[in-house]
CSV table of C-alpha atoms and ligand atoms in Angstrom, one decimal:
chain,number,residue,atom,x,y,z
A,730,UNK,CA,58.6,182.5,105.4
A,731,UNK,CA,60.2,179.9,107.9
A,732,UNK,CA,60.5,176.3,107.1
A,733,UNK,CA,59.2,173.3,108.1
A,734,UNK,CA,60.3,169.6,107.6
A,735,UNK,CA,57.4,166.9,107.9
A,736,UNK,CA,57.3,163.5,107.4
A,737,UNK,CA,54.1,160.9,107.7
A,738,UNK,CA,54.7,157.5,108.2
A,739,UNK,CA,51.6,154.5,109.1
A,740,UNK,CA,47.8,154.6,107.3
A,741,UNK,CA,46.4,157.0,104.4
A,742,UNK,CA,45.0,158.2,107.9
A,743,UNK,CA,48.4,159.4,109.0
A,744,UNK,CA,48.8,161.4,105.3
A,745,UNK,CA,45.4,163.0,105.8
A,746,UNK,CA,46.0,164.6,108.9
A,747,UNK,CA,49.4,166.0,107.7
A,748,UNK,CA,47.7,167.5,104.4
A,749,UNK,CA,45.6,169.4,107.4
A,750,UNK,CA,48.8,170.3,109.9
A,751,UNK,CA,50.0,171.8,106.7
A,752,UNK,CA,46.8,173.5,105.7
A,753,UNK,CA,46.6,175.1,109.9
A,754,UNK,CA,50.4,176.4,109.2
A,755,UNK,CA,49.9,178.5,106.1
A,756,UNK,CA,51.3,181.5,105.2
A,757,UNK,CA,53.6,181.2,108.2
A,758,UNK,CA,55.5,177.9,107.0
A,759,UNK,CA,56.1,176.4,103.8
A,760,UNK,CA,57.1,172.8,103.7
A,761,UNK,CA,60.9,171.8,102.6
A,762,UNK,CA,62.7,169.1,101.5
A,763,UNK,CA,65.4,168.4,104.1
A,764,UNK,CA,65.5,168.5,108.0
A,765,UNK,CA,68.7,170.8,107.8
A,766,UNK,CA,67.0,173.6,106.2
A,767,UNK,CA,63.8,173.5,108.7
A,768,UNK,CA,62.8,175.9,110.8
A,769,UNK,CA,59.7,173.7,112.9
A,770,UNK,CA,60.4,169.2,112.0
A,771,UNK,CA,57.2,167.5,112.3
A,772,UNK,CA,57.5,163.8,112.1
A,773,UNK,CA,53.4,162.1,111.8
A,774,UNK,CA,54.5,158.3,113.2
A,775,UNK,CA,52.7,155.1,113.3
A,776,UNK,CA,52.6,152.4,115.5
A,777,UNK,CA,50.7,149.6,114.3
A,778,UNK,CA,54.0,147.2,114.4
A,779,UNK,CA,57.1,147.3,116.3
A,780,UNK,CA,58.9,147.5,113.4
A,781,UNK,CA,57.1,150.9,112.5
A,782,UNK,CA,57.6,152.4,115.9
A,783,UNK,CA,61.2,151.7,116.2
A,784,UNK,CA,61.9,153.6,112.8
A,785,UNK,CA,60.1,156.9,114.6
A,786,UNK,CA,62.7,156.7,117.5
A,787,UNK,CA,66.0,155.5,115.1
A,788,UNK,CA,64.7,159.1,112.9
A,789,UNK,CA,63.6,161.4,115.3
A,790,UNK,CA,67.2,160.9,117.4
A,791,UNK,CA,68.7,161.8,114.9
A,792,UNK,CA,67.4,165.5,115.4
A,793,UNK,CA,69.3,166.2,118.6
A,794,UNK,CA,72.5,166.9,116.4
A,795,UNK,CA,70.4,169.7,114.1
A,796,UNK,CA,68.7,171.0,118.2
A,797,UNK,CA,72.2,171.2,119.6
A,798,UNK,CA,73.6,173.3,117.1
A,799,UNK,CA,69.8,175.2,116.5
A,800,UNK,CA,68.3,175.5,119.7
A,801,UNK,CA,65.3,177.6,118.0
A,802,UNK,CA,64.6,174.7,116.2
A,803,UNK,CA,61.4,173.2,116.9
A,804,UNK,CA,61.2,169.2,117.2
A,805,UNK,CA,57.4,167.3,117.6
A,806,UNK,CA,56.1,164.2,117.6
A,807,UNK,CA,52.7,163.8,116.4
A,808,UNK,CA,50.5,161.1,115.0
A,809,UNK,CA,50.0,157.2,117.2
A,810,UNK,CA,53.3,157.1,118.7
A,811,UNK,CA,53.0,160.3,120.2
A,812,UNK,CA,49.5,158.8,122.0
A,813,UNK,CA,51.3,155.9,122.9
A,814,UNK,CA,54.6,157.3,124.4
A,815,UNK,CA,53.3,160.4,125.2
A,816,UNK,CA,56.0,161.7,128.6
A,817,UNK,CA,58.1,158.7,128.0
A,818,UNK,CA,59.1,160.3,124.8
A,819,UNK,CA,60.1,163.5,126.0
A,820,UNK,CA,62.1,161.6,128.7
A,821,UNK,CA,63.9,159.7,126.0
A,822,UNK,CA,64.4,161.9,123.5
A,823,UNK,CA,65.5,165.5,125.7
A,824,UNK,CA,65.5,167.0,122.5
A,825,UNK,CA,61.9,167.0,121.5
A,826,UNK,CA,60.0,169.8,122.1
A,827,UNK,CA,56.5,168.6,121.0
A,828,UNK,CA,54.3,165.6,121.0
A,829,UNK,CA,50.5,166.0,119.7
A,830,UNK,CA,49.2,162.9,120.0
A,831,UNK,CA,46.1,162.6,117.0
A,832,UNK,CA,43.6,163.9,118.4
A,833,UNK,CA,45.9,167.1,119.3
A,834,UNK,CA,46.9,168.1,115.6
A,835,UNK,CA,45.1,170.7,115.1
A,836,UNK,CA,45.8,172.5,118.4
A,837,UNK,CA,49.4,172.8,116.1
A,838,UNK,CA,49.3,177.2,116.4
A,839,UNK,CA,48.4,176.9,119.5
A,840,UNK,CA,51.1,174.6,120.5
A,841,UNK,CA,53.6,176.6,118.3
A,842,UNK,CA,52.8,179.9,119.9
A,843,UNK,CA,53.3,178.8,123.1
A,844,UNK,CA,56.5,177.3,122.4
A,845,UNK,CA,57.7,180.3,121.4
A,846,UNK,CA,57.3,181.8,125.0
A,847,UNK,CA,59.6,179.2,125.9
A,848,UNK,CA,57.3,176.1,127.9
A,849,UNK,CA,59.0,173.7,127.1
A,850,UNK,CA,58.3,170.6,126.3
A,851,UNK,CA,55.0,170.6,125.5
A,852,UNK,CA,52.8,167.0,125.8
A,853,UNK,CA,49.4,167.2,123.7
A,854,UNK,CA,47.5,163.8,124.9
A,855,UNK,CA,44.1,163.7,125.9
A,856,UNK,CA,41.7,162.2,124.4
A,857,UNK,CA,37.9,162.7,124.1
A,858,UNK,CA,35.3,160.3,123.7
A,859,UNK,CA,33.8,162.5,121.4
A,860,UNK,CA,36.2,164.1,119.6
A,861,UNK,CA,35.6,165.1,116.0
A,862,UNK,CA,38.0,166.4,113.9
A,863,UNK,CA,37.1,170.0,112.4
A,864,UNK,CA,36.6,171.1,108.8
A,865,UNK,CA,39.9,172.6,107.5
A,866,UNK,CA,40.0,172.9,104.2
A,867,UNK,CA,42.9,172.4,102.0
A,868,UNK,CA,44.2,175.0,100.0
A,869,UNK,CA,45.6,173.0,96.9
A,870,UNK,CA,47.6,176.0,95.6
A,871,UNK,CA,47.1,175.4,92.0
A,872,UNK,CA,49.0,171.6,92.1
A,873,UNK,CA,46.9,170.3,90.1
A,874,UNK,CA,46.3,167.0,92.2
A,875,UNK,CA,43.9,164.4,90.6
A,876,UNK,CA,42.9,162.7,93.9
A,877,UNK,CA,43.0,163.1,97.8
A,878,UNK,CA,41.9,161.3,100.9
A,879,UNK,CA,39.1,162.6,102.6
A,880,UNK,CA,38.5,161.5,106.6
A,881,UNK,CA,35.3,160.4,107.3
A,882,UNK,CA,35.6,158.9,110.8
A,883,UNK,CA,37.6,158.4,113.3
A,884,UNK,CA,39.1,156.1,116.0
A,885,UNK,CA,37.8,152.7,116.4
A,886,UNK,CA,35.9,150.3,118.3
A,887,UNK,CA,36.7,146.9,117.5
A,888,UNK,CA,39.8,145.8,119.7
A,889,UNK,CA,41.0,143.4,117.1
A,890,UNK,CA,43.5,141.8,119.9
A,891,UNK,CA,46.5,142.1,118.2
A,892,UNK,CA,45.5,146.0,117.0
A,893,UNK,CA,46.9,149.2,118.8
A,894,UNK,CA,44.6,151.4,117.3
A,895,UNK,CA,41.2,151.5,119.3
A,896,UNK,CA,43.9,153.0,122.2
A,897,UNK,CA,46.2,155.6,120.4
A,898,UNK,CA,43.1,156.8,118.1
A,899,UNK,CA,40.5,157.2,120.8
A,900,UNK,CA,36.8,155.8,120.2
A,901,UNK,CA,34.6,155.7,116.7
A,902,UNK,CA,33.3,159.0,116.1
A,903,UNK,CA,31.9,160.1,112.2
A,904,UNK,CA,32.2,163.0,111.3
A,905,UNK,CA,29.1,165.1,110.1
A,906,UNK,CA,27.6,164.9,106.5
A,907,UNK,CA,27.7,168.2,105.9
A,908,UNK,CA,31.5,168.8,107.0
A,909,UNK,CA,32.3,165.8,104.5
A,910,UNK,CA,31.0,167.0,101.7
A,911,UNK,CA,31.2,170.4,101.7
A,912,UNK,CA,34.9,168.9,102.0
A,913,UNK,CA,35.0,167.1,98.7
A,914,UNK,CA,33.1,169.8,97.4
A,915,UNK,CA,36.1,172.4,97.8
A,916,UNK,CA,38.8,169.8,96.4
A,917,UNK,CA,36.4,169.3,93.5
A,918,UNK,CA,36.6,172.6,93.0
A,919,UNK,CA,40.8,172.5,93.1
A,920,UNK,CA,40.2,169.6,89.9
A,921,UNK,CA,40.7,166.8,92.2
A,922,UNK,CA,38.5,164.0,90.4
A,923,UNK,CA,39.3,160.7,92.9
A,924,UNK,CA,38.1,160.8,96.6
A,925,UNK,CA,38.9,158.0,98.7
A,926,UNK,CA,36.8,158.2,101.8
A,927,UNK,CA,39.2,157.1,105.1
A,928,UNK,CA,38.6,155.3,108.8
A,929,UNK,CA,39.5,152.4,110.2
A,930,UNK,CA,35.8,150.6,109.7
A,931,UNK,CA,34.0,152.7,107.1
A,932,UNK,CA,31.2,150.4,107.4
A,933,UNK,CA,30.1,151.0,110.8
A,934,UNK,CA,29.6,155.1,109.8
A,935,UNK,CA,26.9,157.2,111.8
A,936,UNK,CA,25.8,154.4,113.6
A,937,UNK,CA,26.7,156.0,117.1
A,938,UNK,CA,25.2,159.7,115.6
A,939,UNK,CA,21.1,160.1,115.3
A,940,UNK,CA,20.3,161.5,112.7
A,941,UNK,CA,23.0,160.6,110.2
A,942,UNK,CA,23.2,158.6,107.1
A,943,UNK,CA,24.6,155.2,106.8
A,944,UNK,CA,27.6,154.6,105.2
A,945,UNK,CA,25.9,153.4,101.8
A,946,UNK,CA,23.9,156.5,102.1
A,947,UNK,CA,26.5,158.8,102.7
A,948,UNK,CA,28.0,157.0,99.5
A,949,UNK,CA,25.3,158.1,96.9
A,950,UNK,CA,25.3,161.8,98.1
A,951,UNK,CA,28.8,161.7,97.4
A,952,UNK,CA,28.3,160.2,94.3
A,953,UNK,CA,26.3,163.4,93.9
A,954,UNK,CA,29.3,165.8,93.3
A,955,UNK,CA,28.9,167.1,89.9
A,956,UNK,CA,32.6,167.0,88.4
A,957,UNK,CA,33.9,164.0,90.9
A,958,UNK,CA,34.4,161.2,88.5
A,959,UNK,CA,35.6,158.3,91.0
A,960,UNK,CA,34.8,157.6,94.5
A,961,UNK,CA,37.0,155.1,96.6
A,962,UNK,CA,37.3,153.7,100.7
A,963,UNK,CA,38.9,152.6,103.2
A,964,UNK,CA,38.7,150.4,105.0
A,965,UNK,CA,35.6,147.7,105.2
A,966,UNK,CA,35.4,145.7,108.5
A,967,UNK,CA,33.8,142.2,106.7
A,968,UNK,CA,31.9,141.9,110.0
A,969,UNK,CA,30.5,145.2,109.3
A,970,UNK,CA,29.9,144.7,105.4
A,971,UNK,CA,26.2,145.1,104.7
A,972,UNK,CA,24.2,144.2,101.5
A,973,UNK,CA,23.2,147.3,101.0
A,974,UNK,CA,27.3,148.9,100.6
A,975,UNK,CA,27.5,145.7,98.5
A,976,UNK,CA,24.8,146.6,96.1
A,977,UNK,CA,26.1,150.1,96.0
A,978,UNK,CA,29.3,147.9,94.3
A,979,UNK,CA,26.8,147.9,91.6
A,980,UNK,CA,24.3,150.9,91.7
A,981,UNK,CA,26.9,153.8,92.6
A,982,UNK,CA,28.3,154.2,88.6
A,983,UNK,CA,31.8,156.5,90.3
A,984,UNK,CA,32.3,153.7,93.1
A,985,UNK,CA,35.7,152.1,91.3
A,986,UNK,CA,35.6,148.0,91.3
A,987,UNK,CA,37.2,148.0,94.4
A,988,UNK,CA,37.8,146.7,97.7
A,989,UNK,CA,40.4,145.9,100.3
A,990,UNK,CA,38.8,143.8,102.8
A,991,UNK,CA,41.4,142.8,105.4
A,992,UNK,CA,40.6,139.6,106.1
A,993,UNK,CA,44.3,138.6,108.8
A,994,UNK,CA,43.5,135.1,109.0
A,995,UNK,CA,41.8,131.9,107.1
A,996,UNK,CA,41.5,130.1,110.0
A,997,UNK,CA,38.4,130.8,112.5
A,998,UNK,CA,39.9,129.2,115.5
A,999,UNK,CA,42.6,132.1,115.1
A,1000,UNK,CA,40.4,134.7,113.7
A,1001,UNK,CA,38.1,134.0,117.0
A,1002,UNK,CA,41.4,134.7,119.1
A,1003,UNK,CA,41.7,137.7,117.0
A,1004,UNK,CA,38.1,139.1,118.1
A,1005,UNK,CA,37.3,139.8,114.9
A,1006,UNK,CA,33.6,138.8,114.7
A,1007,UNK,CA,33.4,136.8,111.6
A,1008,UNK,CA,34.3,133.2,111.0
A,1009,UNK,CA,36.4,132.0,107.4
A,1010,UNK,CA,32.7,131.1,106.3
A,1011,UNK,CA,31.5,133.9,107.0
A,1012,UNK,CA,34.0,136.0,104.9
A,1013,UNK,CA,33.7,133.7,101.9
A,1014,UNK,CA,30.3,134.3,101.6
A,1015,UNK,CA,30.1,138.0,101.6
A,1016,UNK,CA,32.9,137.3,98.7
A,1017,UNK,CA,30.9,135.7,96.9
A,1018,UNK,CA,27.8,137.8,97.3
A,1019,UNK,CA,29.9,140.6,96.1
A,1020,UNK,CA,31.2,139.1,93.2
A,1021,UNK,CA,27.8,138.0,92.0
A,1022,UNK,CA,26.6,141.6,92.5
A,1023,UNK,CA,30.0,143.3,90.7
A,1024,UNK,CA,31.6,140.6,89.3
A,1025,UNK,CA,34.3,142.2,88.0
A,1026,UNK,CA,35.5,143.4,91.2
A,1027,UNK,CA,38.6,143.5,92.9
A,1028,UNK,CA,39.6,142.7,96.0
A,1029,UNK,CA,42.8,143.2,98.6
A,1030,UNK,CA,43.5,142.4,101.5
A,1031,UNK,CA,45.8,142.3,104.9
A,1032,UNK,CA,47.0,139.0,106.5
A,1033,UNK,CA,48.6,138.7,109.9
A,1034,UNK,CA,51.2,135.7,110.0
A,1035,UNK,CA,52.2,133.9,113.0
A,1036,UNK,CA,49.6,135.0,115.9
A,1037,UNK,CA,49.9,133.1,118.6
A,1038,UNK,CA,49.0,130.0,118.6
A,1039,UNK,CA,48.8,129.7,114.8
A,1040,UNK,CA,50.0,126.6,114.1
A,1041,UNK,CA,50.7,124.8,111.1
A,1042,UNK,CA,47.5,124.0,110.2
A,1043,UNK,CA,45.4,127.3,110.8
A,1044,UNK,CA,48.3,129.1,108.6
A,1045,UNK,CA,47.6,126.4,105.9
A,1046,UNK,CA,43.7,127.7,106.5
A,1047,UNK,CA,45.0,130.7,105.4
A,1048,UNK,CA,46.8,129.7,102.2
A,1049,UNK,CA,44.1,128.4,100.9
A,1050,UNK,CA,41.7,131.4,101.7
A,1051,UNK,CA,44.2,132.8,99.4
A,1052,UNK,CA,43.6,130.3,96.8
A,1053,UNK,CA,39.8,130.2,97.2
A,1054,UNK,CA,39.6,134.3,96.9
A,1055,UNK,CA,42.3,134.9,94.8
A,1056,UNK,CA,42.9,138.6,95.6
A,1057,UNK,CA,44.7,141.1,93.5
A,1058,UNK,CA,47.1,142.6,96.6
A,1059,UNK,CA,47.3,141.5,100.1
A,1060,UNK,CA,49.7,143.3,102.5
A,1061,UNK,CA,51.2,140.6,105.1
A,1062,UNK,CA,53.3,141.5,108.4
A,1063,UNK,CA,54.5,138.9,110.8
A,1064,UNK,CA,52.6,139.4,114.4
A,1065,UNK,CA,54.3,141.6,116.7
A,1066,UNK,CA,53.7,142.4,120.6
A,1067,UNK,CA,51.7,146.1,120.2
A,1068,UNK,CA,51.3,147.8,123.8
A,1069,UNK,CA,47.7,147.7,125.2
A,1070,UNK,CA,46.6,145.1,122.9
A,1071,UNK,CA,45.2,141.7,124.4
A,1072,UNK,CA,47.3,139.0,122.7
A,1073,UNK,CA,50.5,140.2,123.7
A,1074,UNK,CA,49.3,138.1,126.7
A,1075,UNK,CA,48.5,135.1,125.2
A,1076,UNK,CA,51.4,132.5,125.7
A,1077,UNK,CA,51.7,130.4,123.4
A,1078,UNK,CA,53.9,133.3,121.0
A,1079,UNK,CA,54.9,131.8,117.2
A,1080,UNK,CA,59.4,132.0,117.1
A,1081,UNK,CA,60.3,134.3,115.1
A,1082,UNK,CA,62.3,131.9,112.1
A,1083,UNK,CA,58.1,130.0,111.9
A,1084,UNK,CA,57.0,133.7,111.4
A,1085,UNK,CA,59.6,134.7,108.9
A,1086,UNK,CA,59.0,130.7,107.0
A,1087,UNK,CA,55.5,131.7,106.9
A,1088,UNK,CA,55.9,135.2,105.6
A,1089,UNK,CA,57.7,133.8,103.1
A,1090,UNK,CA,55.3,131.3,101.9
A,1091,UNK,CA,52.8,134.2,102.2
A,1092,UNK,CA,54.7,136.5,99.1
A,1093,UNK,CA,55.3,133.1,97.2
A,1094,UNK,CA,51.7,132.4,96.6
A,1095,UNK,CA,50.3,135.9,96.4
A,1096,UNK,CA,53.0,136.8,93.7
A,1097,UNK,CA,51.9,133.9,91.3
A,1098,UNK,CA,48.2,135.1,92.0
A,1099,UNK,CA,48.7,138.9,90.8
A,1100,UNK,CA,51.0,137.3,88.8
A,1101,UNK,CA,48.3,135.6,86.7
A,1102,UNK,CA,45.4,138.3,87.4
A,1103,UNK,CA,48.1,140.7,85.8
A,1104,UNK,CA,48.5,138.3,82.9
A,1105,UNK,CA,44.2,138.6,82.2
A,1106,UNK,CA,44.5,142.3,82.0
A,1107,UNK,CA,46.3,142.0,78.3
A,1108,UNK,CA,45.1,143.0,75.3
A,1109,UNK,CA,41.8,144.4,77.6
A,1110,UNK,CA,40.7,148.0,77.6
A,1111,UNK,CA,40.8,149.8,80.6
A,1112,UNK,CA,39.9,153.1,82.3
A,1113,UNK,CA,42.6,155.5,83.5
A,1114,UNK,CA,42.5,158.7,85.6
A,1115,UNK,CA,45.9,159.9,84.5
A,1116,UNK,CA,47.7,161.1,87.8
A,1117,UNK,CA,51.2,162.5,85.7
A,1118,UNK,CA,54.2,161.3,84.3
A,1119,UNK,CA,55.0,158.3,86.0
A,1120,UNK,CA,58.2,158.9,88.1
A,1121,UNK,CA,60.7,156.3,87.4
A,1122,UNK,CA,60.0,156.6,83.5
A,1123,UNK,CA,59.0,160.0,82.4
A,1124,UNK,CA,58.4,159.5,79.0
A,1125,UNK,CA,55.5,157.1,79.8
A,1126,UNK,CA,52.3,158.8,82.1
A,1127,UNK,CA,50.7,157.1,85.2
A,1128,UNK,CA,47.3,156.5,86.6
A,1129,UNK,CA,44.8,153.6,88.2
A,1130,UNK,CA,42.5,151.6,86.2
A,1131,UNK,CA,39.0,151.7,88.5
A,1132,UNK,CA,40.1,148.7,89.9
A,1133,UNK,CA,43.1,150.0,91.5
A,1134,UNK,CA,46.1,148.3,89.4
A,1135,UNK,CA,48.3,151.1,88.5
A,1136,UNK,CA,49.3,151.3,84.8
A,1137,UNK,CA,51.6,152.7,83.4
A,1138,UNK,CA,51.5,153.8,78.9
A,1139,UNK,CA,52.8,155.1,76.1
A,1140,UNK,CA,51.3,158.4,74.7
A,1141,UNK,CA,51.9,160.9,72.0
A,1142,UNK,CA,54.3,163.5,73.5
A,1143,UNK,CA,52.0,166.1,73.0
A,1144,UNK,CA,48.7,165.3,74.9
A,1145,UNK,CA,48.9,167.0,78.8
A,1146,UNK,CA,46.9,163.6,79.9
A,1147,UNK,CA,47.4,164.7,83.6
A,1148,UNK,CA,43.7,164.6,85.4
A,1149,UNK,CA,42.5,163.0,82.6
A,1150,UNK,CA,40.3,160.0,82.0
A,1151,UNK,CA,41.5,158.2,79.6
A,1152,UNK,CA,41.3,154.5,78.1
A,1153,UNK,CA,44.5,151.7,77.7
A,1154,UNK,CA,45.1,149.1,75.6
A,1155,UNK,CA,47.1,146.4,78.4
A,1156,UNK,CA,50.0,144.8,76.2
A,1157,UNK,CA,52.0,143.7,79.3
A,1158,UNK,CA,52.7,143.4,82.7
A,1159,UNK,CA,55.1,144.6,85.1
A,1160,UNK,CA,56.3,143.0,89.1
A,1161,UNK,CA,53.2,145.8,90.8
A,1162,UNK,CA,52.0,147.8,87.0
A,1163,UNK,CA,50.2,146.7,84.0
A,1164,UNK,CA,51.9,148.6,80.8
A,1165,UNK,CA,49.5,149.7,78.0
A,1166,UNK,CA,49.0,152.2,75.0
A,1167,UNK,CA,46.8,155.8,75.2
A,1168,UNK,CA,43.8,154.9,72.8
A,1169,UNK,CA,40.9,157.6,73.7
A,1170,UNK,CA,40.4,160.0,76.3
A,1171,UNK,CA,36.7,159.7,77.7
A,1172,UNK,CA,37.0,163.2,79.8
A,1173,UNK,CA,39.0,165.8,79.4
A,1174,UNK,CA,41.7,167.4,82.4
B,1031,SAH,N1,40.7,149.3,110.5
B,1031,SAH,C1,42.1,148.2,109.7
B,1031,SAH,C2,43.2,148.1,109.8
B,1031,SAH,C3,44.7,148.7,110.7
B,1031,SAH,S1,45.8,148.5,110.7
B,1031,SAH,C4,41.5,146.6,109.4
B,1031,SAH,O1,40.4,146.6,110.4
B,1031,SAH,O2,41.4,146.1,109.2
B,1031,SAH,C5,46.4,147.6,109.4
B,1031,SAH,C6,47.2,146.6,109.2
B,1031,SAH,O3,48.4,146.1,110.0
B,1031,SAH,C7,45.7,145.3,109.7
B,1031,SAH,O4,45.3,145.1,108.7
B,1031,SAH,C8,46.9,144.0,110.4
B,1031,SAH,O5,47.2,143.4,109.5
B,1031,SAH,C9,48.3,144.5,110.7
B,1031,SAH,N2,48.5,144.9,112.4
B,1031,SAH,C10,47.8,145.4,113.0
B,1031,SAH,N3,48.4,145.2,113.8
B,1031,SAH,C11,49.3,144.5,113.8
B,1031,SAH,C12,50.7,143.3,114.9
B,1031,SAH,N4,50.4,143.4,115.5
B,1031,SAH,N5,51.1,142.6,114.0
B,1031,SAH,C13,51.3,143.2,112.9
B,1031,SAH,N6,50.1,143.3,111.8
B,1031,SAH,C14,49.8,143.9,112.6
B,1032,SF4,FE1,42.5,148.0,114.2
B,1032,SF4,FE2,40.3,146.2,114.8
B,1032,SF4,FE3,40.0,148.2,114.6
B,1032,SF4,FE4,41.3,147.8,112.5
B,1032,SF4,S1,39.3,147.5,113.3
B,1032,SF4,S2,41.9,149.0,113.3
B,1032,SF4,S3,42.3,146.1,113.0
B,1032,SF4,S4,41.2,146.8,115.9
B,1033,F3S,FE1,49.4,153.5,111.8
B,1033,F3S,FE2,47.7,154.6,113.6
B,1033,F3S,FE3,47.4,154.7,111.0
B,1033,F3S,S1,49.0,153.4,114.3
B,1033,F3S,S2,48.2,152.4,110.9
B,1033,F3S,S3,49.4,155.5,111.8
B,1033,F3S,S4,45.7,154.8,113.0
């Protein structure tokens, strides 16, 4: 059997796509740990920020000497940088054999056949407006996976002015509900207990297709699957967060009480320039409504600092929004210019050192809030889906609360808790996790 070395950068959608590629290669290739032992190297790339793209170029560059030593080695670049760069990639890195855009990863087997016949390099980056990812079911090989991702839609139509995604992933297209349900049933049959439904903007699921359920309806259909215990989804665009979907948090038991709701900025003026389609007040109003419907809900968010034209006052509006909402966690980034994105033409760019200083202030503020929220868990009993032993502390088990907090906990050694739903008493906090003690099993693995 040949060996494939696959590395994934970027969002969960890329992780999902990487799983599909492995499923397509099954029977011919087995995954390996290092590029040195591989017959096929695949790098699934992200171009959402400048730094992400840079990482790809430097990593792929390093395979040059491997290819020189073993010309039969196949080097492939897939995903969003592949789409963005296309032919340019093989010109800059002539040792690359294969370039596969996100819509073309399903053509991997036929591409490898072509390469076998000596046709190289191959650049497959055609995009179709109506592209639907085909149904490729995963065989987990008895791997005992507890949770999995399932893509429910592809692409994005929002064109936020800083963002490359609509250009590299194409237009928004929803997958047929029957494919989604079949895929989840197949995963659950193999022992998966939690699924995360994925899309750049899941809230607009089904809107463009006649006869499709809405996203809130789809959630309710997924919740009917027996032996599936937990459902999550990401990402939600605030402008499309409907009343019906907010109600689902109160009404659908399996839906976990956590929502990732990227706000990007707390300044209405900047939000307008970002083309986000909501104001600071709209966002805060949705948060109030959500918390009224589902009081314990945990919220997380993404923030961009130093967007072109962001003044000190705009930035302080973001800080005050963080104080007001009190997110459990945020992911914050310095603005960077991206190809095709409109904001790259904005002339009032914020200097690098100002961006860096603002990022630090955001980190400090959020670290305090996260710590306060974590401390509030001490003494509480939480439900945890156990993923297995902790990677850093193998004597502890690890899993997540319904609110998506990582919990590391001690339990009697003889218990095999992987895949079980358990109650844990929280005793302490770490920087990014909670610490606790096993109380009892709610549902067995
Ligand atoms: N679809 C999701 C997010 C996709 S990208 C959404 O609508 O929110 C993930 C995050 O990367 C974004 O939320 C944003 O915070 C960040 N990001 C995207 N483009 C960026 C850029 N040009 N510079 C800095 N951060 C960026
Ligand atoms: Fe990018 Fe905006 Fe689409 Fe998210 S919603 S992927 S930030 S364009
Ligand atoms: Fe990155 Fe592409 Fe995802 S740019 S964030 S891998 S959609």
